[in-house]
XYZ file of C-alpha atoms in Angstrom:
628
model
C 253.499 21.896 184.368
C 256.747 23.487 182.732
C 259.145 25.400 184.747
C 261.639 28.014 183.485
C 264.162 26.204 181.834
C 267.274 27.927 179.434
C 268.468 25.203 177.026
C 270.958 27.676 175.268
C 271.937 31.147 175.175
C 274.824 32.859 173.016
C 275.452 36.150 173.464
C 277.809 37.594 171.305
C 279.483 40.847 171.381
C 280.310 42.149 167.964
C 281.884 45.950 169.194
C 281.158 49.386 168.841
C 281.326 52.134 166.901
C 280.709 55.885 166.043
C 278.465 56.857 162.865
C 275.417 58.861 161.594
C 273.570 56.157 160.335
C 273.235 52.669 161.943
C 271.704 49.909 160.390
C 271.067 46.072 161.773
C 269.135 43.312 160.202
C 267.450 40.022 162.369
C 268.933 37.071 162.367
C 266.569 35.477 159.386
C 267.370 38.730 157.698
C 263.135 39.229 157.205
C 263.609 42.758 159.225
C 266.108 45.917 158.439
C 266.092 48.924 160.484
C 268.164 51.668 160.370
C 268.617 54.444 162.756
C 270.014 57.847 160.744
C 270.323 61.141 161.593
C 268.229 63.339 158.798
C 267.267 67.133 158.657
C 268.712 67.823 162.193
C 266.485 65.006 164.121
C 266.730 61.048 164.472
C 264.460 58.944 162.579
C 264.117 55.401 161.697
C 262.846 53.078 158.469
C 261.740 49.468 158.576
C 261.964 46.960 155.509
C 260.217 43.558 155.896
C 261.727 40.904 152.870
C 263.121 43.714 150.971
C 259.956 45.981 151.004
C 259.737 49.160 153.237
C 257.185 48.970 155.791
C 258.305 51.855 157.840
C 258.816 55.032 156.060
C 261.247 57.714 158.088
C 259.535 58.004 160.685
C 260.431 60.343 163.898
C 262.127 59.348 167.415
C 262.485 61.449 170.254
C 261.398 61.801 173.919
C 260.857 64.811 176.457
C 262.344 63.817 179.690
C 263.760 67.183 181.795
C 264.461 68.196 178.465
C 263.863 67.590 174.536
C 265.521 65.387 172.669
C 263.758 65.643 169.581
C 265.948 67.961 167.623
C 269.904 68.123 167.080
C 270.382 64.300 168.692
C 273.454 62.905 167.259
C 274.444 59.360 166.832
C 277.099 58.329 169.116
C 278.716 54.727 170.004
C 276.793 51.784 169.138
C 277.238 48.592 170.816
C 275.606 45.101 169.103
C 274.937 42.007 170.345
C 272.789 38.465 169.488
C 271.489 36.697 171.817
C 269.900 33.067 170.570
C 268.477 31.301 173.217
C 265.457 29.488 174.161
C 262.903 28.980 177.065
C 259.932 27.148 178.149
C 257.278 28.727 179.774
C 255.018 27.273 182.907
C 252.181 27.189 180.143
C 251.574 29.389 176.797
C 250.603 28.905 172.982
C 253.734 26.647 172.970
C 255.979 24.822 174.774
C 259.028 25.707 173.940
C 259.773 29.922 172.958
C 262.780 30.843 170.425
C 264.301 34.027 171.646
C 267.184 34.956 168.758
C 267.902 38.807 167.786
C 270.138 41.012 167.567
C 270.579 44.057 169.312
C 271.927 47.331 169.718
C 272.849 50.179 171.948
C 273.035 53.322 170.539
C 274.232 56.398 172.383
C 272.947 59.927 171.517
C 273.780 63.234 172.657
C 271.743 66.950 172.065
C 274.281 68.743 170.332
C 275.766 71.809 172.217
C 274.406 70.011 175.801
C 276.648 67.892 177.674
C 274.261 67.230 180.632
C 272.294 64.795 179.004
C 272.428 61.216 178.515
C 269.713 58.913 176.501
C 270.261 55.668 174.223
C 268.302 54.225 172.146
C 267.973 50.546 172.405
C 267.216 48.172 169.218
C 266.282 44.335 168.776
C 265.849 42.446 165.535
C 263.754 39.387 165.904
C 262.646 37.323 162.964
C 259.521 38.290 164.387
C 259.695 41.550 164.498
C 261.670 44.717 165.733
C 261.091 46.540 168.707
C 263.243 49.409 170.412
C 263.223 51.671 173.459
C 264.540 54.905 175.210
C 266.741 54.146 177.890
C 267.869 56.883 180.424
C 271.412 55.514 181.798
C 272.228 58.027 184.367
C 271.054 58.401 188.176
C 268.946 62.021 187.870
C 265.394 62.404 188.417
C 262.838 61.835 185.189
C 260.150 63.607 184.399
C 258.520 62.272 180.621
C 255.829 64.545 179.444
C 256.114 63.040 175.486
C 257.598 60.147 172.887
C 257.554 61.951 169.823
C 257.928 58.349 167.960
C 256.096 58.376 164.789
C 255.208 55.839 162.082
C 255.273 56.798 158.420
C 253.437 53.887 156.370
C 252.981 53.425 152.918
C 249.963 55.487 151.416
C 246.851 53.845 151.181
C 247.346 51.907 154.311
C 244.153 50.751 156.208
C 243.996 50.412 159.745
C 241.150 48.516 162.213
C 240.655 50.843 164.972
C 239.446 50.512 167.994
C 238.835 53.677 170.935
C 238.853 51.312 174.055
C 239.971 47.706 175.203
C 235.988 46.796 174.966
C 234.796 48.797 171.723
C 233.921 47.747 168.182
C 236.889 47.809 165.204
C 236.473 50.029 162.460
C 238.483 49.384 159.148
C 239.680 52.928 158.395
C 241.787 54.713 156.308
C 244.618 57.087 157.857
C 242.691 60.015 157.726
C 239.940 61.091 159.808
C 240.033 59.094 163.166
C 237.353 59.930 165.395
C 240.350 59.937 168.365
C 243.316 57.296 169.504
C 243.499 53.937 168.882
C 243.881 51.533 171.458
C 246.876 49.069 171.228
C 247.587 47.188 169.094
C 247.248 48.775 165.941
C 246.867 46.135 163.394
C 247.382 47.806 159.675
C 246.852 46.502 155.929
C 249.396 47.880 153.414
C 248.034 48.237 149.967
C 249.519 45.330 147.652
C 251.827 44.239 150.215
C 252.076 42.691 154.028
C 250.069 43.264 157.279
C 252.096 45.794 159.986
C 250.881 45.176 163.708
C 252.146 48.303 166.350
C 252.559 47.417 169.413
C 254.224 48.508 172.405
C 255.746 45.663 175.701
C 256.645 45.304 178.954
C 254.248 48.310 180.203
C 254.715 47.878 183.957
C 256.029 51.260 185.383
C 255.313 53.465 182.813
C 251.844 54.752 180.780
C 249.459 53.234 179.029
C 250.147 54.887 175.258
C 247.791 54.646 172.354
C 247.898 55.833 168.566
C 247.025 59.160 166.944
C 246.997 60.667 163.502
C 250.102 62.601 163.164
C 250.031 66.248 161.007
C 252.139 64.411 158.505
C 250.142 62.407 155.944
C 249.920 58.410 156.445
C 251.986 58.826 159.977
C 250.836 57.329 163.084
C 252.080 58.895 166.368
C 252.434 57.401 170.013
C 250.199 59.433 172.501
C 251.286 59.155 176.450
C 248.429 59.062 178.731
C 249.856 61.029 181.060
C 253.476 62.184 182.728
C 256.210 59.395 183.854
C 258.002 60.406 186.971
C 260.676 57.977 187.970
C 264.555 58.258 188.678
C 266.903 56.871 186.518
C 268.728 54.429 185.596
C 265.381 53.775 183.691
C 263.796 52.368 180.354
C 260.466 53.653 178.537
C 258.350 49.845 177.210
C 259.366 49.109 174.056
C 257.722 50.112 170.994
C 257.133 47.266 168.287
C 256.877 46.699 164.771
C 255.644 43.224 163.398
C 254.867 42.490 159.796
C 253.511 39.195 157.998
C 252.321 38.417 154.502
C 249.399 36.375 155.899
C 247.882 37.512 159.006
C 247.918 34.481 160.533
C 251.643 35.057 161.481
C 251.054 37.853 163.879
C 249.230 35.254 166.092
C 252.136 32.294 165.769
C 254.810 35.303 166.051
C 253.542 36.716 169.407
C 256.298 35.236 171.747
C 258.175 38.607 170.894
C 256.052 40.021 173.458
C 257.020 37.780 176.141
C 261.055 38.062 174.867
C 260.620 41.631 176.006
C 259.925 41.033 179.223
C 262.105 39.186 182.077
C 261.914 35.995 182.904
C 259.910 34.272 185.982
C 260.768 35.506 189.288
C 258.951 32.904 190.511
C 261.167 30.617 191.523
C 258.685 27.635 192.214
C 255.572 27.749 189.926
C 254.013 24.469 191.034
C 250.905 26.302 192.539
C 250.295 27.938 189.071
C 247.412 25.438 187.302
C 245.855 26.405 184.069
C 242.340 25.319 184.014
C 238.532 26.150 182.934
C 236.110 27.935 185.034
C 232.678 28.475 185.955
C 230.968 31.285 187.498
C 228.212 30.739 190.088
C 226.021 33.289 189.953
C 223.194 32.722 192.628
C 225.747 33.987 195.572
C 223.972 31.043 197.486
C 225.335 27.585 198.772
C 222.715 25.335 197.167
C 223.659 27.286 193.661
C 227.594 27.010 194.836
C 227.439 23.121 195.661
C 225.273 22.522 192.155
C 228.329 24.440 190.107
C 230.906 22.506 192.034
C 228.950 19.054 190.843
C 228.778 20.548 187.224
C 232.085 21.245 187.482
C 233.106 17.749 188.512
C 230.757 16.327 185.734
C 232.116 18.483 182.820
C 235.868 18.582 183.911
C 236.160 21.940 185.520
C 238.701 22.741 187.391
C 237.532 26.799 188.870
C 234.832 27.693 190.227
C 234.647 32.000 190.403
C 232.037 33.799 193.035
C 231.726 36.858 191.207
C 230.885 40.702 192.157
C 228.285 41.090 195.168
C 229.632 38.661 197.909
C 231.097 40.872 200.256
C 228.639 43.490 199.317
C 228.052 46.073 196.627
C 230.943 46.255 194.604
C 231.250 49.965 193.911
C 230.673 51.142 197.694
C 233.429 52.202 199.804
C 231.943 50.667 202.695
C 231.961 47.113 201.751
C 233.882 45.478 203.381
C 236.164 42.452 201.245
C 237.042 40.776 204.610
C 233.378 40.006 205.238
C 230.833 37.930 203.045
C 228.077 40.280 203.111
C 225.681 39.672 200.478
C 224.638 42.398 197.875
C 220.943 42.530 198.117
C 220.355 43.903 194.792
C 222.241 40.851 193.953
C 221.062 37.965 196.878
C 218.327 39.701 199.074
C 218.839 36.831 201.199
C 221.558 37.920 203.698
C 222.102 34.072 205.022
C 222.176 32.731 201.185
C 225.859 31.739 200.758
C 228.008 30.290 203.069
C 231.237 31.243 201.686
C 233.063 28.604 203.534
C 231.102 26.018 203.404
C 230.864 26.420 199.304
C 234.627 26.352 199.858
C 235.233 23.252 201.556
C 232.976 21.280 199.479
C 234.973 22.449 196.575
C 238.265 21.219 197.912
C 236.614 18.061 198.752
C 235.898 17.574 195.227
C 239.566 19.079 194.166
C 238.019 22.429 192.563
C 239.967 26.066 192.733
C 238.280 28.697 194.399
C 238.929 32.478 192.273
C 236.993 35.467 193.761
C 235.919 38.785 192.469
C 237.522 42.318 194.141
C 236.239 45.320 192.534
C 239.476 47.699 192.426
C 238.239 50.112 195.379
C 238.624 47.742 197.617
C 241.544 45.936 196.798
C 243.023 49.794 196.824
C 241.571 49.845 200.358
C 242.526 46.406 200.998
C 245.021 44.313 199.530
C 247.503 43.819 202.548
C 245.034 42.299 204.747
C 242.714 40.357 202.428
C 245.447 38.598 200.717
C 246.375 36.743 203.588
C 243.154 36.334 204.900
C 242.299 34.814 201.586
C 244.713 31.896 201.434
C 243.715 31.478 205.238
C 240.358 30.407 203.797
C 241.464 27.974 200.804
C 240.983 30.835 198.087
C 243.388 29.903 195.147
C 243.184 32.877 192.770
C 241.532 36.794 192.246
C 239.941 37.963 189.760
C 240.456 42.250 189.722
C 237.518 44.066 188.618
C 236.331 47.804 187.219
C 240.728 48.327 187.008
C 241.847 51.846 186.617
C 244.333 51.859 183.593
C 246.362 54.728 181.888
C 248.053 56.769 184.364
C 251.536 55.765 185.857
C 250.036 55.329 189.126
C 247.613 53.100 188.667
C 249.808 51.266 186.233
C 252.375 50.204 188.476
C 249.453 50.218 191.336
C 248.657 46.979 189.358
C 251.858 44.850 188.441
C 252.735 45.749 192.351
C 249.491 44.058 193.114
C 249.742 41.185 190.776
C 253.432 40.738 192.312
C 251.797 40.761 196.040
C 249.427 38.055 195.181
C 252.409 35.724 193.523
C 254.024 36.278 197.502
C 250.430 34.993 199.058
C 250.395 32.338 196.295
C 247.240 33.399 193.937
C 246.610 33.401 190.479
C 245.031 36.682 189.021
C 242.835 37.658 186.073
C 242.563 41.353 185.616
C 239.518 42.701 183.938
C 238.568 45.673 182.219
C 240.419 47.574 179.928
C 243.951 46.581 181.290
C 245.633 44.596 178.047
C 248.704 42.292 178.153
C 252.541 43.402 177.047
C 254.066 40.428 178.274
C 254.323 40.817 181.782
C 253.382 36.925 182.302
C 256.302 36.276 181.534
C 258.252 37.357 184.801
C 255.045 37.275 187.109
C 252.860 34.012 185.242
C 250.353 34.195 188.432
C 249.023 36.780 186.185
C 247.219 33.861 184.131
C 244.719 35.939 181.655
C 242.572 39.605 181.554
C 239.955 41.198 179.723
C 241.033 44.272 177.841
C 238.312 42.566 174.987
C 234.857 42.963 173.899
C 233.730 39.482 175.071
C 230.871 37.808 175.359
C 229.464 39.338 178.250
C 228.756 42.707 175.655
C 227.060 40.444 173.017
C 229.128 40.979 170.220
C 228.342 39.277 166.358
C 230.426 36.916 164.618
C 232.348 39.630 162.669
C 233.915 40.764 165.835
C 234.803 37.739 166.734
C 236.792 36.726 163.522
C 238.727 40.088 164.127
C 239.488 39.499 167.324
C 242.174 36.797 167.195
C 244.585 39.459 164.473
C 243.874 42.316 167.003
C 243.677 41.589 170.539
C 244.918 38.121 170.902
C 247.754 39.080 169.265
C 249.052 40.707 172.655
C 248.776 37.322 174.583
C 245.887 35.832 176.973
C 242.031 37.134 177.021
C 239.087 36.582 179.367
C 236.472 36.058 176.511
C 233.820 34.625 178.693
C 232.639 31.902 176.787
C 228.809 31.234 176.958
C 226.899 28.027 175.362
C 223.147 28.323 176.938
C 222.245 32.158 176.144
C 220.119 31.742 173.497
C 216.748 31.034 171.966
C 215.720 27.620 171.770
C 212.166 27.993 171.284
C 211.682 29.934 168.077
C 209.522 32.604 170.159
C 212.505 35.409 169.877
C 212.563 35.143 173.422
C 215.114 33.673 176.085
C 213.766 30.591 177.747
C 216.494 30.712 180.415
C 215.704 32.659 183.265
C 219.161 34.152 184.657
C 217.887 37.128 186.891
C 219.803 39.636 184.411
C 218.000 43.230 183.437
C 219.367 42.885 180.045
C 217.700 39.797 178.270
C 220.048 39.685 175.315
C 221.130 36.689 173.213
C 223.840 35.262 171.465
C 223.979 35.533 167.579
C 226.611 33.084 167.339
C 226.058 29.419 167.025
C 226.834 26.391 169.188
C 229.248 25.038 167.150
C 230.991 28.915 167.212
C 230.952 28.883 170.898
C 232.755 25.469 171.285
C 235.402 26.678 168.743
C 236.081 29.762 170.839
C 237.751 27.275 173.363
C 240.348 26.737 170.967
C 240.354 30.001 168.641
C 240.627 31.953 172.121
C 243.340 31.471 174.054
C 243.166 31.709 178.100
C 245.133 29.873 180.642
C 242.223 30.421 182.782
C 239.432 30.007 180.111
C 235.578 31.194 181.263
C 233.228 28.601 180.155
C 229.505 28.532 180.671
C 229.388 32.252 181.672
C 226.119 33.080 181.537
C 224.871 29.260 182.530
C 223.143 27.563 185.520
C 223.867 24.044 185.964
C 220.421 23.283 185.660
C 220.087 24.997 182.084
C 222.084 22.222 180.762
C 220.529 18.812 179.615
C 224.058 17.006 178.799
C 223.828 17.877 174.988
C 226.289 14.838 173.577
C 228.614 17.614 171.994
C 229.880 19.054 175.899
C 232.295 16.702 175.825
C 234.275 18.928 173.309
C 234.781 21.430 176.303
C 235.112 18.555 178.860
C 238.415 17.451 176.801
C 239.932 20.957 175.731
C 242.768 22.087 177.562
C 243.735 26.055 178.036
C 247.339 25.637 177.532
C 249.205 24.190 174.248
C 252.370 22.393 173.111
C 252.090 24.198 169.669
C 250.117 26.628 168.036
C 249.287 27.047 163.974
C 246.636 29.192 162.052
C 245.605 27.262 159.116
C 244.194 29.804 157.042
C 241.911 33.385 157.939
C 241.690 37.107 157.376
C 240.587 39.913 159.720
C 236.575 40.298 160.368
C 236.099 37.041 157.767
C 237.245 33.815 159.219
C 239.703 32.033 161.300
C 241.003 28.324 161.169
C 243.744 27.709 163.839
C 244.660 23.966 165.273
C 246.622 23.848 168.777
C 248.610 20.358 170.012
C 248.599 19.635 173.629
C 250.491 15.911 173.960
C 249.481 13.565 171.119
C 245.881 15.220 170.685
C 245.121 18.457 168.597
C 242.410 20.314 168.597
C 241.306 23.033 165.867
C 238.359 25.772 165.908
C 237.024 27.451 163.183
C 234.797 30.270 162.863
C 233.076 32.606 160.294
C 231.614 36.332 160.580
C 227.737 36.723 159.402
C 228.025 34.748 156.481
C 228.221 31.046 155.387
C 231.469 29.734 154.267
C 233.360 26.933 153.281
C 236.846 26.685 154.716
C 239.545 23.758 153.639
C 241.548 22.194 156.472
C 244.636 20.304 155.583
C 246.039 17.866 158.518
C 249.598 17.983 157.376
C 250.463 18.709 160.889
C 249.557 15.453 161.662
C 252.612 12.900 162.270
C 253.089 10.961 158.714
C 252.741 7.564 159.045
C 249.725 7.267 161.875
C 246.356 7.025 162.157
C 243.993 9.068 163.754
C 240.255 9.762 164.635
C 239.011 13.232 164.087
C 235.802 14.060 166.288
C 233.738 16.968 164.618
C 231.332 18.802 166.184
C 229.451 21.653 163.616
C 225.961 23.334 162.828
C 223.248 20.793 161.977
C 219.739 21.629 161.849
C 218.506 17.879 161.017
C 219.952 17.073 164.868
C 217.544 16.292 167.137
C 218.710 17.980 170.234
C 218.088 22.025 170.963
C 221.550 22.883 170.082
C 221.439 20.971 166.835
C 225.163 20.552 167.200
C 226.257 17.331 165.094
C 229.061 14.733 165.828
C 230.985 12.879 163.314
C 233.682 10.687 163.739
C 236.223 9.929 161.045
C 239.631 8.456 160.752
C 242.627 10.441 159.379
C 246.128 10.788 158.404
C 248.649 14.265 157.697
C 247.220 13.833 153.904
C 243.470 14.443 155.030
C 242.134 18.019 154.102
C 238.678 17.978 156.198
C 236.037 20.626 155.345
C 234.049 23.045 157.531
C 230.816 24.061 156.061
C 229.935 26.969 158.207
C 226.388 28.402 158.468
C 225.909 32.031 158.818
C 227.744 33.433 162.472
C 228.787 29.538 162.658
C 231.704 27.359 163.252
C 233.087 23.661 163.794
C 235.158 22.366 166.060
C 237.674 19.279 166.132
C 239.470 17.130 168.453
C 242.209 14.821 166.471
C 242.986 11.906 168.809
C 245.883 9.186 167.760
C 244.645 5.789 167.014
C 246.478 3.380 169.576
């Protein structure tokens, strides 16, 4: 476990000054972005290695009044800050937070009442900026008129919700917003990911088709009513000539956010978990066994244990069984299943639909710990409105005070509050397994959504036909009998494709569905958390190769979409001069066993370039351990 820890920071003050046109580059000098006032408004370009990724594009905000015409540049104030951190767990283990900033002061011509700057970083990863209000009055946002003018010909994967399907479509005829984040191809040149972070009091905001050809505009859910001093999330811009860099560039997201106000983190344990789904102690005591067999280190009671989940009458204090769920009212004995999972040194998460923790929060939270529960998992979350959105962080900040880890589901998406509140270990906000989606989804997913930090993908291994017939032969007391498409060998390379400090294995699995196929011990050994992070190679909705280091062992997933494929991995991450074994696990059909999930082990060195032979929806996974 890593605690907070600042090796260096340098903060430099380089002055201010008074202009119409500001411009500041990152450190690297990969990003340029200049702020200028043009044709009586304020608007912004972005350049990415020389090219311009960011045509002028408009800023402005309406808050008690409109600055979105005859705003003039003011003082500017810039900074850099190089410093970095390490987080209690991540994608790495050490985060590089260097930029340089600005504050730039604007006034409404003619109007001396009003006071708004406009606040700029440059990472080498990427540039993000926000509206800060500076004074003490009362707010009331309505709009951002931000805009983003990109090159024509630009091709965008949409997406409504958190859970729908991506479309790859042109910037013309949406059929509505996109959700966040926007991940864009430019025509002969680099990928452009929108974004916005740190969403905590504030609205949810997604992307529109502006009136202006190839623009983008940011769309606020709803009004923001707060009292200033007070700063709108930041809106980002990331670029990268392979996509693969939008995934091993994400720490921006946690730079813009504060640091851990924990101050002591030890209770905070990344970890895999399995759901029991009977809501009965027999099936609770056979997961916790599973769990001690397969090195799991959660085990989740999910929706129906205090009652049904969407009535205002149950009751979260109480373990009252669903019937349409258990119709056995004396099935589970919640405390009993509890105790015998601390004997065998197992985490207890529970589900809370939303209404109740609305109803309930102050007195369950308490109550919870009183009975050994470790973590919550939030269900059916209301997202969008500035309510509700800082309903939740206020939530997530009351179970850090009672000691319990979170995992948010639904459409709520990560901007990097983990960061100052890491009991918040993972969320949805993803079509994931439990909607059934094919292996082209899941090769866009890590560009898009994974992008934005942790998600609850709900891994599944079990749900699928091994009998030939068409036809499930597990019986898991669900209405809707679907099955995966995906492979085995896909599913184990999810564990390390997906990243999840509290990763969902086994979802739709009884213990007694498994018959100890040889290649489970690829989950037993994979961790959630990592020392490093590297894609090797993939494009959106195609393919993705990625390898992850935790300690001396890596471990590296690779998956395809709905087609076979053949995908080079090169092991020059390896340390030169050592030996190691590489364990593969991948698609067989000659394999005995009903997974037909094959196991080779081979040694190798940083010159080895291994080769995944993927079948149709397929994919291999690999755990590199050093030869002692």
């Amino acid at each position: 476990m890593k605690f907070l820890k600042v090796f260096a920071l340098l903060v430099c003050c380089i002055g201010y000054l008074s202009a119409t046109e500001v411009t500041m580059q990152s450190p690297g000098n990969r990003y340029k972005i200049v702020v200028l006032e043009k044709e009586n408004c304020l608007w912004f370009t972005i350049d990415f290695e020389g090219e311009t990724v960011i045509y002028p594009s408009l800023l402005g905000v309406h808050a008690n009044m409109d600055w979105k015409e005859n705003v003039k540049i003011g003082e500017v104030n810039h900074n850099t800050v190089n410093q970095t951190w390490e987080p209690i767990y991540g994608e790495r283990s050490v985060v590089n937070d260097h930029y340089n900033s600005c504050l730039i002061n604007l006034s409404l011509e003619g109007n001396r009442r009003g006071r708004l700057q406009l606040e700029v970083r440059a990472y080498n990863e990427g540039i993000a900026f926000r509206y800060v209000f500076p004074g003490g009055e009362y707010l009331h946002i309505t709009d951002e008129y931000t805009e983003f003018t990109l090159p024509e010909g630009a091709m965008a994967w949409y997406t409504a919700r958190a859970q729908t399907p991506y479309e790859r479509l042109p910037l013309n005829g949406w059929p509505g917003e996109s959700d966040r984040p926007l991940v864009l191809e430019l025509p002969e040149g680099p990928f452009v990911l929108l974004t916005e972070a740190e969403v905590v009091n504030y609205v949810r905001t997604k992307f529109a088709l502006s009136d202006k050809p190839n623009t983008i505009r940011n769309v606020m859910y709803g009004p923001v009513d707060e009292i200033a001093p007070f700063s709108t999330p930041w809106r980002v811009v990331m670029a990268a000539n392979k996509p693969g860099e939008l995934i091993e560039n994400n720490d921006i997201l946690l730079n813009l956010n504060p640091p851990s106000r924990i101050e002591n983190p030890w209770w905070i344990t990344p970890g895999k978990v399995i759901r029991e789904i009977t809501l009965s102690t027999e099936g609770a005591k056979a997961v916790v066994d599973f769990a001690v067999k397969r090195n799991l280190q959660y085990v989740h009671f999910d929706a129906g244990w205090y009652g049904p989940e969407n009535d205002w009458r149950s009751d979260a204090a109480t373990v009252t069984l669903d019937p349409g769920r258990n119709p056995n009212p004396d099935a589970l004995d919640l405390h009993e299943a509890i105790a015998y999972a601390k004997k065998h040194d197992k985490k207890i998460i529970l589900y809370v639909n939303q209404r109740a923790l609305a109803q309930q929060l102050d007195e369950i939270l308490p109550l919870y710990k009183s009975w050994g529960v470790d973590g919550l998992k939030f269900g059916f979350v209301q997202v969008g409105s500035h309510y509700w959105t800082r309903w939740m962080h206020d939530a997530v900040i009351k179970c850090a005070e009672h000691g319990l880890v979170v995992d948010i589901h639904d459409e709520y998406r990560p901007t990097g509050f983990s960061r100052t509140y890491p009991n918040l270990m993972t969320q949805e906000g993803i079509r994931g397994n439990e909607e059934f989606p094919d292996a082209t989804h899941n090769t866009l997913l890590p560009f898009t959504r994974f992008t934005q930090g942790a998600g609850d993908y709900t891994i599944c291994y079990y749900r699928r036909d091994f009998s030939g017939t068409g036809k499930s032969d597990m019986s898991h007391g669900l209405v809707n009998a679907r099955l995966l498409s995906t492979t085995p060998s896909h599913q184990l390379a999810l564990a390390v494709v997906y990243y999840s400090p509290l990763q969902y294995v086994y979802w739709y699995d009884k213990p007694s569905e498994s018959q100890d196929e040889p290649e489970l011990e690829f989950f037993d050994n994979v961790p959630t958390v990592w020392d490093n992070t590297k894609v090797i190679d993939g494009y959106p909705g195609e393919f993705v190769s990625m390898a992850r280091c935790s300690g001396n062992d890596w471990f590296i997933g690779t998956i395809t979409n709905t087609e076979a494929r053949r995908v080079s991995i090169p092991l020059d991450f390896l340390e030169p001069g050592k030996t190691y074994t590489a364990h593969i696990y991948e698609d067989n059909p000659k394999v005995k066993t009903r997974t037909k999930v094959g196991i080779r082990r081979i040694q190798v060195t940083n010159r080895t370039v291994l080769d995944a032979n993927l079948q149709p929806s397929g994919g291999q996974a690999i755990r590199i351990t050093e030869n002692k």
